[in-house]
PDB file of C-alpha atoms in Angstrom:
ATOM      1  CA  UNK A   1      12.633   4.240  16.600  1.00 36.00           C
ATOM      2  CA  UNK A   2       9.398   6.182  16.246  1.00 40.00           C
ATOM      3  CA  UNK A   3       6.138   4.277  16.439  1.00 41.00           C
ATOM      4  CA  UNK A   4       2.473   4.865  15.763  1.00 45.00           C
ATOM      5  CA  UNK A   5       1.566   4.002  19.338  1.00 43.00           C
ATOM      6  CA  UNK A   6       0.899   7.613  20.291  1.00 40.00           C
ATOM      7  CA  UNK A   7      -1.396   8.081  17.298  1.00 44.00           C
ATOM      8  CA  UNK A   8      -4.110   5.562  18.110  1.00 48.00           C
ATOM      9  CA  UNK A   9      -7.808   6.300  18.279  1.00 46.00           C
ATOM     10  CA  UNK A  10     -10.797   4.228  19.333  1.00 47.00           C
ATOM     11  CA  UNK A  11     -14.141   3.918  17.552  1.00 47.00           C
ATOM     12  CA  UNK A  12     -15.671   6.391  20.025  1.00 48.00           C
ATOM     13  CA  UNK A  13     -13.809   9.348  18.514  1.00 49.00           C
ATOM     14  CA  UNK A  14     -13.473   8.059  14.948  1.00 48.00           C
ATOM     15  CA  UNK A  15     -15.882  10.666  13.635  1.00 48.00           C
ATOM     16  CA  UNK A  16     -13.796  13.439  15.195  1.00 50.00           C
ATOM     17  CA  UNK A  17     -10.639  12.095  13.587  1.00 49.00           C
ATOM     18  CA  UNK A  18     -12.199  11.737  10.154  1.00 50.00           C
ATOM     19  CA  UNK A  19     -14.168  14.957  10.280  1.00 49.00           C
ATOM     20  CA  UNK A  20     -11.501  17.294  11.570  1.00 49.00           C
ATOM     21  CA  UNK A  21      -8.023  15.868  11.675  1.00 48.00           C
ATOM     22  CA  UNK A  22      -7.361  13.857   8.538  1.00 51.00           C
ATOM     23  CA  UNK A  23      -8.205  16.905   6.442  1.00 51.00           C
ATOM     24  CA  UNK A  24      -5.817  19.175   8.348  1.00 48.00           C
ATOM     25  CA  UNK A  25      -2.365  19.493   6.800  1.00 52.00           C
ATOM     26  CA  UNK A  26      -0.565  19.425  10.154  1.00 50.00           C
ATOM     27  CA  UNK A  27      -2.242  16.074  10.861  1.00 56.00           C
ATOM     28  CA  UNK A  28      -1.328  14.390   7.595  1.00 77.00           C
ATOM     29  CA  UNK A  29       0.614  11.667   9.354  1.00 86.00           C
ATOM     30  CA  UNK A  30      -0.116   7.951   9.718  1.00 92.00           C
ATOM     31  CA  UNK A  31      -2.372   6.939  12.570  1.00 90.00           C
ATOM     32  CA  UNK A  32      -4.068   3.772  13.747  1.00 93.00           C
ATOM     33  CA  UNK A  33      -7.779   3.607  14.508  1.00 91.00           C
ATOM     34  CA  UNK A  34      -8.252   0.751  16.974  1.00 90.00           C
ATOM     35  CA  UNK A  35     -11.171  -1.525  17.666  1.00 87.00           C
ATOM     36  CA  UNK A  36     -13.407  -0.476  14.786  1.00 89.00           C
ATOM     37  CA  UNK A  37     -16.541  -2.610  14.465  1.00 90.00           C
ATOM     38  CA  UNK A  38     -16.158  -4.021  10.959  1.00 90.00           C
ATOM     39  CA  UNK A  39     -19.044  -6.419  11.317  1.00 91.00           C
ATOM     40  CA  UNK A  40     -19.216 -10.190  10.885  1.00 91.00           C
ATOM     41  CA  UNK A  41     -16.332 -10.300   8.385  1.00 91.00           C
ATOM     42  CA  UNK A  42     -13.731 -10.256  11.202  1.00 88.00           C
ATOM     43  CA  UNK A  43     -14.806 -13.752  12.263  1.00 88.00           C
ATOM     44  CA  UNK A  44     -16.407 -15.021   9.085  1.00 90.00           C
ATOM     45  CA  UNK A  45     -13.642 -14.520   6.503  1.00 91.00           C
ATOM     46  CA  UNK A  46     -11.686 -17.717   7.191  1.00 89.00           C
ATOM     47  CA  UNK A  47      -9.644 -19.679   4.659  1.00 90.00           C
ATOM     48  CA  UNK A  48     -12.469 -22.187   4.183  1.00 91.00           C
ATOM     49  CA  UNK A  49     -15.146 -19.510   3.830  1.00 92.00           C
ATOM     50  CA  UNK A  50     -13.206 -17.417   1.307  1.00 91.00           C
ATOM     51  CA  UNK A  51     -12.253 -20.507  -0.685  1.00 91.00           C
ATOM     52  CA  UNK A  52     -15.875 -21.584  -0.830  1.00 91.00           C
ATOM     53  CA  UNK A  53     -17.239 -18.164  -1.780  1.00 90.00           C
ATOM     54  CA  UNK A  54     -14.526 -17.378  -4.362  1.00 88.00           C
ATOM     55  CA  UNK A  55     -14.583 -20.890  -5.752  1.00 90.00           C
ATOM     56  CA  UNK A  56     -12.771 -21.608  -9.016  1.00 90.00           C
ATOM     57  CA  UNK A  57     -13.035 -18.081 -10.385  1.00 90.00           C
ATOM     58  CA  UNK A  58      -9.701 -17.224 -12.003  1.00 88.00           C
ATOM     59  CA  UNK A  59      -7.650 -14.259 -10.791  1.00 85.00           C
ATOM     60  CA  UNK A  60      -4.344 -12.808 -12.007  1.00 83.00           C
ATOM     61  CA  UNK A  61      -1.492 -12.684  -9.507  1.00 79.00           C
ATOM     62  CA  UNK A  62       2.226 -11.870  -9.310  1.00 75.00           C
ATOM     63  CA  UNK A  63       4.485 -14.886  -8.708  1.00 75.00           C
ATOM     64  CA  UNK A  64       8.139 -14.545  -7.648  1.00 70.00           C
ATOM     65  CA  UNK A  65      10.768 -17.194  -6.993  1.00 65.00           C
ATOM     66  CA  UNK A  66      12.025 -15.293  -3.927  1.00 65.00           C
ATOM     67  CA  UNK A  67      10.274 -14.016  -0.807  1.00 63.00           C
ATOM     68  CA  UNK A  68      10.737 -10.327  -1.601  1.00 66.00           C
ATOM     69  CA  UNK A  69       9.025  -9.054  -4.723  1.00 67.00           C
ATOM     70  CA  UNK A  70      10.977  -6.323  -6.495  1.00 66.00           C
ATOM     71  CA  UNK A  71       8.884  -4.002  -8.650  1.00 66.00           C
ATOM     72  CA  UNK A  72      12.000  -2.240  -9.948  1.00 68.00           C
ATOM     73  CA  UNK A  73      13.832  -5.257 -11.373  1.00 69.00           C
ATOM     74  CA  UNK A  74      10.459  -7.005 -11.866  1.00 72.00           C
ATOM     75  CA  UNK A  75      11.561 -10.380 -10.488  1.00 72.00           C
ATOM     76  CA  UNK A  76       8.093 -11.822 -10.968  1.00 75.00           C
ATOM     77  CA  UNK A  77       5.746 -13.137 -13.601  1.00 80.00           C
ATOM     78  CA  UNK A  78       1.978 -12.956 -13.997  1.00 81.00           C
ATOM     79  CA  UNK A  79      -0.004 -16.123 -13.430  1.00 82.00           C
ATOM     80  CA  UNK A  80      -3.672 -17.028 -13.454  1.00 87.00           C
ATOM     81  CA  UNK A  81      -4.893 -19.046 -10.480  1.00 83.00           C
ATOM     82  CA  UNK A  82      -8.297 -20.173  -9.180  1.00 90.00           C
ATOM     83  CA  UNK A  83      -9.346 -17.968  -6.277  1.00 89.00           C
ATOM     84  CA  UNK A  84      -9.646 -20.862  -3.831  1.00 88.00           C
ATOM     85  CA  UNK A  85      -6.074 -21.964  -4.609  1.00 87.00           C
ATOM     86  CA  UNK A  86      -4.831 -18.400  -4.142  1.00 84.00           C
ATOM     87  CA  UNK A  87      -6.379 -18.205  -0.678  1.00 86.00           C
ATOM     88  CA  UNK A  88      -4.967 -21.586   0.317  1.00 85.00           C
ATOM     89  CA  UNK A  89      -1.476 -20.661  -0.866  1.00 81.00           C
ATOM     90  CA  UNK A  90      -1.646 -17.274   0.863  1.00 80.00           C
ATOM     91  CA  UNK A  91      -2.453 -19.043   4.131  1.00 81.00           C
ATOM     92  CA  UNK A  92       0.643 -21.248   3.986  1.00 75.00           C
ATOM     93  CA  UNK A  93       3.378 -18.846   5.122  1.00 64.00           C
ATOM     94  CA  UNK A  94       4.413 -15.314   6.029  1.00 58.00           C
ATOM     95  CA  UNK A  95       4.293 -12.878   3.126  1.00 60.00           C
ATOM     96  CA  UNK A  96       6.040  -9.594   2.502  1.00 58.00           C
ATOM     97  CA  UNK A  97       4.800  -6.753   0.391  1.00 58.00           C
ATOM     98  CA  UNK A  98       6.961  -4.388  -1.617  1.00 59.00           C
ATOM     99  CA  UNK A  99       8.228  -1.025  -0.384  1.00 66.00           C
ATOM    100  CA  UNK A 100       6.231   1.691  -2.149  1.00 72.00           C
ATOM    101  CA  UNK A 101       4.371   4.985  -1.844  1.00 77.00           C
ATOM    102  CA  UNK A 102       0.953   5.898  -3.269  1.00 82.00           C
ATOM    103  CA  UNK A 103      -0.302   9.156  -4.764  1.00 86.00           C
ATOM    104  CA  UNK A 104      -3.641   8.911  -2.944  1.00 89.00           C
ATOM    105  CA  UNK A 105      -4.612   8.727   0.716  1.00 91.00           C
ATOM    106  CA  UNK A 106      -5.773   5.306   1.824  1.00 92.00           C
ATOM    107  CA  UNK A 107      -7.059   3.232   4.681  1.00 94.00           C
ATOM    108  CA  UNK A 108      -5.535  -0.196   5.245  1.00 94.00           C
ATOM    109  CA  UNK A 109      -8.391  -2.041   6.955  1.00 95.00           C
ATOM    110  CA  UNK A 110      -7.286  -5.186   8.766  1.00 95.00           C
ATOM    111  CA  UNK A 111     -10.276  -7.529   8.632  1.00 94.00           C
ATOM    112  CA  UNK A 112      -8.582 -10.695   9.917  1.00 91.00           C
ATOM    113  CA  UNK A 113      -5.050 -11.689  10.869  1.00 90.00           C
ATOM    114  CA  UNK A 114      -2.096  -9.524  11.839  1.00 91.00           C
ATOM    115  CA  UNK A 115       0.240  -7.232   9.930  1.00 92.00           C
ATOM    116  CA  UNK A 116       3.387  -5.360  10.781  1.00 92.00           C
ATOM    117  CA  UNK A 117       3.619  -2.041   8.946  1.00 94.00           C
ATOM    118  CA  UNK A 118       6.652   0.235   8.711  1.00 94.00           C
ATOM    119  CA  UNK A 119       6.197   3.686   7.199  1.00 94.00           C
ATOM    120  CA  UNK A 120       8.666   6.326   6.061  1.00 94.00           C
ATOM    121  CA  UNK A 121       7.954  10.006   5.672  1.00 92.00           C
ATOM    122  CA  UNK A 122       8.175  11.527   2.177  1.00 91.00           C
ATOM    123  CA  UNK A 123      10.523  14.093   3.774  1.00 91.00           C
ATOM    124  CA  UNK A 124      13.096  11.285   3.990  1.00 93.00           C
ATOM    125  CA  UNK A 125      12.852  10.379   0.317  1.00 92.00           C
ATOM    126  CA  UNK A 126      16.517  11.269  -0.218  1.00 93.00           C
ATOM    127  CA  UNK A 127      17.508   8.335   2.030  1.00 95.00           C
ATOM    128  CA  UNK A 128      15.297   5.676   0.435  1.00 93.00           C
ATOM    129  CA  UNK A 129      17.096   5.077  -2.883  1.00 92.00           C
ATOM    130  CA  UNK A 130      14.042   5.611  -5.021  1.00 89.00           C
ATOM    131  CA  UNK A 131      13.264   4.468  -8.503  1.00 83.00           C
ATOM    132  CA  UNK A 132      10.011   6.221  -9.266  1.00 77.00           C
ATOM    133  CA  UNK A 133       7.652   5.578  -6.345  1.00 77.00           C
ATOM    134  CA  UNK A 134       9.509   2.450  -5.213  1.00 83.00           C
ATOM    135  CA  UNK A 135      12.557   1.909  -3.040  1.00 88.00           C
ATOM    136  CA  UNK A 136      15.514  -0.252  -4.036  1.00 88.00           C
ATOM    137  CA  UNK A 137      15.867  -1.298  -0.383  1.00 89.00           C
ATOM    138  CA  UNK A 138      13.896  -4.519  -0.092  1.00 83.00           C
ATOM    139  CA  UNK A 139      15.036  -5.815   3.286  1.00 88.00           C
ATOM    140  CA  UNK A 140      14.462  -2.902   5.638  1.00 90.00           C
ATOM    141  CA  UNK A 141      15.288  -4.929   8.777  1.00 90.00           C
ATOM    142  CA  UNK A 142      18.705  -5.956   7.481  1.00 91.00           C
ATOM    143  CA  UNK A 143      19.569  -3.468   4.744  1.00 92.00           C
ATOM    144  CA  UNK A 144      22.799  -3.614   2.782  1.00 93.00           C
ATOM    145  CA  UNK A 145      24.324  -0.440   4.216  1.00 95.00           C
ATOM    146  CA  UNK A 146      27.414  -0.804   2.060  1.00 95.00           C
ATOM    147  CA  UNK A 147      25.122  -0.389  -0.942  1.00 95.00           C
ATOM    148  CA  UNK A 148      22.561   1.904   0.705  1.00 95.00           C
ATOM    149  CA  UNK A 149      24.507   3.861   3.383  1.00 96.00           C
ATOM    150  CA  UNK A 150      22.008   6.744   3.643  1.00 96.00           C
ATOM    151  CA  UNK A 151      19.138   4.416   4.504  1.00 95.00           C
ATOM    152  CA  UNK A 152      20.239   4.414   8.159  1.00 94.00           C
ATOM    153  CA  UNK A 153      19.240   8.101   8.328  1.00 95.00           C
ATOM    154  CA  UNK A 154      15.616   7.429   7.381  1.00 94.00           C
ATOM    155  CA  UNK A 155      13.176   7.687  10.290  1.00 92.00           C
ATOM    156  CA  UNK A 156      10.583   4.977  10.412  1.00 89.00           C
ATOM    157  CA  UNK A 157       7.201   4.637  12.047  1.00 92.00           C
ATOM    158  CA  UNK A 158       6.140   1.126  12.985  1.00 93.00           C
ATOM    159  CA  UNK A 159       2.835  -0.325  14.103  1.00 93.00           C
ATOM    160  CA  UNK A 160       1.059  -3.676  14.370  1.00 93.00           C
ATOM    161  CA  UNK A 161      -2.443  -4.185  13.038  1.00 94.00           C
ATOM    162  CA  UNK A 162      -4.904  -6.766  14.261  1.00 93.00           C
ATOM    163  CA  UNK A 163      -8.482  -7.508  13.233  1.00 92.00           C
ATOM    164  CA  UNK A 164     -10.589  -4.365  13.584  1.00 93.00           C
ATOM    165  CA  UNK A 165      -7.673  -1.937  13.249  1.00 94.00           C
ATOM    166  CA  UNK A 166      -7.524   0.645  10.469  1.00 94.00           C
ATOM    167  CA  UNK A 167      -4.308   2.405   9.435  1.00 95.00           C
ATOM    168  CA  UNK A 168      -4.511   5.783   7.730  1.00 94.00           C
ATOM    169  CA  UNK A 169      -1.665   6.031   5.202  1.00 93.00           C
ATOM    170  CA  UNK A 170      -1.354   9.566   3.820  1.00 92.00           C
ATOM    171  CA  UNK A 171      -0.472  10.012   0.164  1.00 92.00           C
ATOM    172  CA  UNK A 172       3.282   9.902  -0.570  1.00 92.00           C
ATOM    173  CA  UNK A 173       4.184   7.990   2.618  1.00 93.00           C
ATOM    174  CA  UNK A 174       6.287   4.917   1.877  1.00 91.00           C
ATOM    175  CA  UNK A 175       5.131   1.701   3.480  1.00 91.00           C
ATOM    176  CA  UNK A 176       6.444  -1.808   3.922  1.00 89.00           C
ATOM    177  CA  UNK A 177       3.992  -4.477   5.068  1.00 89.00           C
ATOM    178  CA  UNK A 178       4.574  -7.955   6.469  1.00 86.00           C
ATOM    179  CA  UNK A 179       1.698 -10.353   7.128  1.00 86.00           C
ATOM    180  CA  UNK A 180       2.519 -12.059  10.422  1.00 85.00           C
ATOM    181  CA  UNK A 181      -0.187 -14.657   9.819  1.00 85.00           C
ATOM    182  CA  UNK A 182      -2.865 -15.341   7.265  1.00 84.00           C
ATOM    183  CA  UNK A 183      -5.375 -12.534   7.133  1.00 86.00           C
ATOM    184  CA  UNK A 184      -7.441 -10.292   4.941  1.00 90.00           C
ATOM    185  CA  UNK A 185      -6.772  -6.594   4.493  1.00 91.00           C
ATOM    186  CA  UNK A 186      -8.790  -4.149   2.419  1.00 91.00           C
ATOM    187  CA  UNK A 187      -7.408  -0.888   1.022  1.00 91.00           C
ATOM    188  CA  UNK A 188      -9.692   2.068   0.370  1.00 91.00           C
ATOM    189  CA  UNK A 189      -8.155   4.898  -1.674  1.00 90.00           C
ATOM    190  CA  UNK A 190      -9.472   8.402  -2.254  1.00 89.00           C
ATOM    191  CA  UNK A 191      -8.311  11.625  -3.871  1.00 88.00           C
ATOM    192  CA  UNK A 192      -7.089  14.190  -1.385  1.00 85.00           C
ATOM    193  CA  UNK A 193      -6.362  16.901  -3.954  1.00 91.00           C
ATOM    194  CA  UNK A 194      -8.935  18.567  -6.236  1.00 92.00           C
ATOM    195  CA  UNK A 195      -9.976  16.173  -9.020  1.00 90.00           C
ATOM    196  CA  UNK A 196      -8.395  18.327 -11.744  1.00 93.00           C
ATOM    197  CA  UNK A 197      -4.954  17.568 -10.244  1.00 94.00           C
ATOM    198  CA  UNK A 198      -5.213  13.908 -11.270  1.00 92.00           C
ATOM    199  CA  UNK A 199      -4.891  12.258 -14.676  1.00 91.00           C
ATOM    200  CA  UNK A 200      -8.411  11.302 -15.754  1.00 89.00           C
ATOM    201  CA  UNK A 201      -7.050   8.296 -17.658  1.00 89.00           C
ATOM    202  CA  UNK A 202      -5.424   6.892 -14.508  1.00 86.00           C
ATOM    203  CA  UNK A 203      -7.791   3.989 -13.789  1.00 79.00           C
ATOM    204  CA  UNK A 204      -5.769   2.503 -10.927  1.00 76.00           C
ATOM    205  CA  UNK A 205      -4.527   5.681  -9.253  1.00 80.00           C
ATOM    206  CA  UNK A 206      -0.859   4.924  -9.928  1.00 81.00           C
ATOM    207  CA  UNK A 207       0.158   8.030 -11.868  1.00 88.00           C
ATOM    208  CA  UNK A 208       1.680  11.145 -10.354  1.00 91.00           C
ATOM    209  CA  UNK A 209      -0.457  14.305 -10.230  1.00 94.00           C
ATOM    210  CA  UNK A 210      -0.517  16.078 -13.595  1.00 95.00           C
ATOM    211  CA  UNK A 211       1.629  19.014 -12.430  1.00 95.00           C
ATOM    212  CA  UNK A 212       4.251  16.656 -10.985  1.00 94.00           C
ATOM    213  CA  UNK A 213       4.422  14.667 -14.237  1.00 93.00           C
ATOM    214  CA  UNK A 214       4.749  17.861 -16.250  1.00 95.00           C
ATOM    215  CA  UNK A 215       7.517  19.145 -13.967  1.00 95.00           C
ATOM    216  CA  UNK A 216       9.397  15.831 -14.335  1.00 93.00           C
ATOM    217  CA  UNK A 217       9.230  16.120 -18.119  1.00 95.00           C
ATOM    218  CA  UNK A 218      10.578  19.678 -17.977  1.00 96.00           C
ATOM    219  CA  UNK A 219      13.397  18.526 -15.705  1.00 94.00           C
ATOM    220  CA  UNK A 220      14.309  15.732 -18.126  1.00 95.00           C
ATOM    221  CA  UNK A 221      14.565  18.290 -20.924  1.00 96.00           C
ATOM    222  CA  UNK A 222      16.711  20.565 -18.740  1.00 95.00           C
ATOM    223  CA  UNK A 223      19.064  17.693 -17.901  1.00 95.00           C
ATOM    224  CA  UNK A 224      19.374  16.815 -21.582  1.00 96.00           C
ATOM    225  CA  UNK A 225      20.306  20.429 -22.298  1.00 97.00           C
ATOM    226  CA  UNK A 226      22.906  20.391 -19.502  1.00 96.00           C
ATOM    227  CA  UNK A 227      24.415  17.353 -21.195  1.00 96.00           C
ATOM    228  CA  UNK A 228      25.610  19.621 -23.986  1.00 97.00           C
ATOM    229  CA  UNK A 229      28.102  21.242 -21.588  1.00 97.00           C
ATOM    230  CA  UNK A 230      31.554  19.929 -20.614  1.00 97.00           C
ATOM    231  CA  UNK A 231      31.557  17.872 -17.404  1.00 96.00           C
ATOM    232  CA  UNK A 232      32.923  20.649 -15.146  1.00 97.00           C
ATOM    233  CA  UNK A 233      30.278  23.140 -16.330  1.00 97.00           C
ATOM    234  CA  UNK A 234      27.501  20.543 -16.283  1.00 97.00           C
ATOM    235  CA  UNK A 235      28.336  19.690 -12.668  1.00 97.00           C
ATOM    236  CA  UNK A 236      28.374  23.343 -11.581  1.00 97.00           C
ATOM    237  CA  UNK A 237      25.075  24.308 -13.208  1.00 97.00           C
ATOM    238  CA  UNK A 238      23.395  21.118 -12.024  1.00 96.00           C
ATOM    239  CA  UNK A 239      24.341  21.982  -8.448  1.00 96.00           C
ATOM    240  CA  UNK A 240      22.946  25.491  -8.949  1.00 96.00           C
ATOM    241  CA  UNK A 241      19.695  23.973 -10.194  1.00 95.00           C
ATOM    242  CA  UNK A 242      19.453  21.734  -7.122  1.00 94.00           C
ATOM    243  CA  UNK A 243      19.993  24.699  -4.806  1.00 95.00           C
ATOM    244  CA  UNK A 244      17.363  26.677  -6.702  1.00 95.00           C
ATOM    245  CA  UNK A 245      14.831  23.840  -6.379  1.00 94.00           C
ATOM    246  CA  UNK A 246      15.551  23.507  -2.661  1.00 92.00           C
ATOM    247  CA  UNK A 247      15.102  27.245  -2.147  1.00 93.00           C
ATOM    248  CA  UNK A 248      11.900  27.562  -4.147  1.00 93.00           C
ATOM    249  CA  UNK A 249      10.111  24.227  -3.677  1.00 92.00           C
ATOM    250  CA  UNK A 250      11.176  22.582  -0.410  1.00 89.00           C
ATOM    251  CA  UNK A 251       8.793  23.181   2.478  1.00 84.00           C
ATOM    252  CA  UNK A 252       9.851  23.994   6.009  1.00 78.00           C
ATOM    253  CA  UNK A 253       6.406  23.258   7.445  1.00 75.00           C
ATOM    254  CA  UNK A 254       6.371  19.458   7.435  1.00 62.00           C
ATOM    255  CA  UNK A 255       8.991  18.246   9.870  1.00 54.00           C
TER     256      UNK A 255
END
């Protein structure tokens, strides 16, 4: 198993990391910045404090009947809950987050508590059983290999975050997060590509880059056209298309 342990940096060289390395393509890999001084929030943001500050203000949340939320089958409903009740419920037990990738770079800033984070490279996408940006594999520690046999080939990078740690998650990297105890994490997203690459109507940063969306639409049209052929011909020309995509679009520089 590969870990993030060799990719840790202290606050003393944070500026070097941010200024030189995160913008270099060969360094676009997850890394943990340790011991960052986040200020008083690391000790102040307790359950009682957050409940008091947030009060009875209503917030919308996802509620599922099972521990693992599935954003593919959508095994959840939306509920409105007072903020103080949300914090109190969140503090009751261990929580798991879904297995997903983002189209923007982001920092996961661990303010309080502890998290276990497992990341998968976008180069291993073919092993993750994707539906859009989400994986069908919900339990990565005990996956159903009869259903998802290729998942065992996916390489994962694991790290533990404690208060004051910051994890850089590059765009497209899949991540699975487990809160080991109650805590507060803050995500900060930013656009790595030129602004014209992104959909200007994408308020929450969830949409694929414009060129990727356009390419997907073209592919859908091509597949519909292939459907006009008999099965034997459709299979042959589909395989030729896959080989052509691999030859023209796959990179050999990101292993």
